[in-house]
Amino acid sequence: MSFVNFEWSHALRGFVDTQDKLIAFTLTLIMGAMVIDFLTGTLAAKINPKIEFKSKEGINGVLRKISSIALLAFCIPLSILLPEGIGLGTLQVLYLGYLFFEMKSVLENFEKLGIDTALFKEFFEVLKKYLKDKGEK
């Protein structure tokens, strides 16, 4: 009986082995984070008595997220116009920044649900400090 050793890191590398795939993968992660953000925000508004649940705010949130995805997708052909891969690098930085903002919003929703997010907050603070220190050099 043979044992198949499957490592997730090797499987994920196939998704991001080119710059184009990396951008598409990151955009997919952003869309997934948006769905999670919407669901946790809706759940927090339903469960938390301090938050008034308004369908109008939910609809506006969905429209904002759809507009954001359209704008982020529109940036893909624009990034190709910049020379020597600068556009693709800039696009990836934009996407990663947007992904971090979505993740921060999900954590805020978790807090509204009463879930302890201290570990994740600490991670984001360390990351923010690292990026700030790196930017000053």
GROMACS .gro file of C-alpha atoms in nm, residues 16-129:
model
  114
   16VAL     CA    1   0.026   3.140  -0.865
   17ASP     CA    2   0.315   3.030  -1.085
   18THR     CA    3   0.275   3.330  -1.318
   19GLN     CA    4   0.209   3.697  -1.247
   20ASP     CA    5  -0.129   3.678  -1.423
   21LYS     CA    6  -0.242   3.384  -1.211
   22LEU     CA    7  -0.121   3.558  -0.895
   23ILE     CA    8  -0.331   3.865  -0.975
   24ALA     CA    9  -0.639   3.653  -1.053
   25PHE     CA   10  -0.585   3.449  -0.734
   26THR     CA   11  -0.553   3.765  -0.523
   27LEU     CA   12  -0.868   3.911  -0.680
   28THR     CA   13  -1.047   3.585  -0.597
   29LEU     CA   14  -0.927   3.611  -0.236
   30ILE     CA   15  -1.062   3.967  -0.222
   31MET     CA   16  -1.401   3.851  -0.349
   32GLY     CA   17  -1.406   3.571  -0.093
   33ALA     CA   18  -1.320   3.817   0.184
   34MET     CA   19  -1.599   4.045   0.062
   35VAL     CA   20  -1.853   3.764   0.087
   36ILE     CA   21  -1.732   3.676   0.437
   37ASP     CA   22  -1.741   4.045   0.532
   38PHE     CA   23  -2.099   4.081   0.409
   39LEU     CA   24  -2.216   3.764   0.584
   40THR     CA   25  -2.048   3.846   0.915
   41GLY     CA   26  -2.171   4.206   0.899
   42THR     CA   27  -2.527   4.090   0.836
   43LEU     CA   28  -2.503   3.836   1.117
   44ALA     CA   29  -2.360   4.098   1.353
   45ALA     CA   30  -2.643   4.338   1.269
   46LYS     CA   31  -2.901   4.065   1.335
   47ILE     CA   32  -2.746   3.938   1.660
   48ASN     CA   33  -2.603   4.250   1.824
   49PRO     CA   34  -2.880   4.461   1.981
   50LYS     CA   35  -2.660   4.774   1.963
   51ILE     CA   36  -2.665   4.762   1.583
   52GLU     CA   37  -2.981   4.855   1.396
   53PHE     CA   38  -3.043   4.616   1.107
   54LYS     CA   39  -3.135   4.811   0.794
   55SER     CA   40  -3.175   4.642   0.458
   56LYS     CA   41  -3.086   4.971   0.286
   57GLU     CA   42  -2.738   4.961   0.442
   58GLY     CA   43  -2.695   4.600   0.332
   59ILE     CA   44  -2.794   4.683  -0.025
   60ASN     CA   45  -2.558   4.982  -0.027
   61GLY     CA   46  -2.280   4.757   0.102
   62VAL     CA   47  -2.339   4.503  -0.175
   63LEU     CA   48  -2.341   4.779  -0.438
   64ARG     CA   49  -2.016   4.921  -0.299
   65LYS     CA   50  -1.852   4.579  -0.311
   66ILE     CA   51  -1.968   4.518  -0.669
   67SER     CA   52  -1.836   4.862  -0.766
   68SER     CA   53  -1.505   4.787  -0.596
   69ILE     CA   54  -1.465   4.458  -0.784
   70ALA     CA   55  -1.546   4.632  -1.113
   71LEU     CA   56  -1.286   4.901  -1.039
   72LEU     CA   57  -1.023   4.647  -0.931
   73ALA     CA   58  -1.087   4.442  -1.246
   74PHE     CA   59  -1.066   4.759  -1.458
   75CYS     CA   60  -0.716   4.817  -1.321
   76ILE     CA   61  -0.589   4.493  -1.481
   77PRO     CA   62  -0.573   4.622  -1.841
   78LEU     CA   63  -0.442   4.957  -1.715
   79SER     CA   64  -0.153   4.785  -1.539
   80ILE     CA   65  -0.034   4.639  -1.869
   81LEU     CA   66   0.014   4.989  -2.011
   82LEU     CA   67   0.288   5.072  -1.761
   83PRO     CA   68   0.639   4.968  -1.868
   84GLU     CA   69   0.859   4.682  -1.747
   85GLY     CA   70   0.619   4.511  -1.510
   86ILE     CA   71   0.577   4.818  -1.290
   87GLY     CA   72   0.203   4.809  -1.350
   88LEU     CA   73   0.165   4.447  -1.243
   89GLY     CA   74   0.365   4.508  -0.926
   90THR     CA   75   0.161   4.817  -0.846
   91LEU     CA   76  -0.160   4.625  -0.912
   92GLN     CA   77  -0.053   4.347  -0.676
   93VAL     CA   78   0.027   4.601  -0.402
   94LEU     CA   79  -0.316   4.761  -0.454
   95TYR     CA   80  -0.486   4.421  -0.435
   96LEU     CA   81  -0.299   4.315  -0.121
   97GLY     CA   82  -0.384   4.645   0.048
   98TYR     CA   83  -0.749   4.604  -0.040
   99LEU     CA   84  -0.743   4.245   0.087
  100PHE     CA   85  -0.603   4.362   0.422
  101PHE     CA   86  -0.880   4.623   0.451
  102GLU     CA   87  -1.142   4.355   0.387
  103MET     CA   88  -0.982   4.129   0.647
  104LYS     CA   89  -0.982   4.417   0.897
  105SER     CA   90  -1.352   4.470   0.831
  106VAL     CA   91  -1.420   4.100   0.893
  107LEU     CA   92  -1.234   4.124   1.225
  108GLU     CA   93  -1.444   4.426   1.322
  109ASN     CA   94  -1.756   4.221   1.247
  110PHE     CA   95  -1.622   3.936   1.461
  111GLU     CA   96  -1.578   4.183   1.748
  112LYS     CA   97  -1.939   4.295   1.705
  113LEU     CA   98  -2.036   3.928   1.731
  114GLY     CA   99  -1.845   3.903   2.060
  115ILE     CA  100  -1.556   3.694   1.925
  116ASP     CA  101  -1.211   3.769   2.069
  117THR     CA  102  -0.980   3.893   1.795
  118ALA     CA  103  -0.680   3.998   2.007
  119LEU     CA  104  -0.442   3.758   1.830
  120PHE     CA  105  -0.533   3.892   1.487
  121LYS     CA  106  -0.516   4.255   1.604
  122GLU     CA  107  -0.167   4.195   1.735
  123PHE     CA  108  -0.066   4.043   1.400
  124PHE     CA  109  -0.196   4.346   1.209
  125GLU     CA  110  -0.022   4.588   1.446
  126VAL     CA  111   0.311   4.407   1.404
  127LEU     CA  112   0.262   4.399   1.027
  128LYS     CA  113   0.174   4.770   1.019
  129LYS     CA  114   0.482   4.856   1.228
   0.00000   0.00000   0.00000
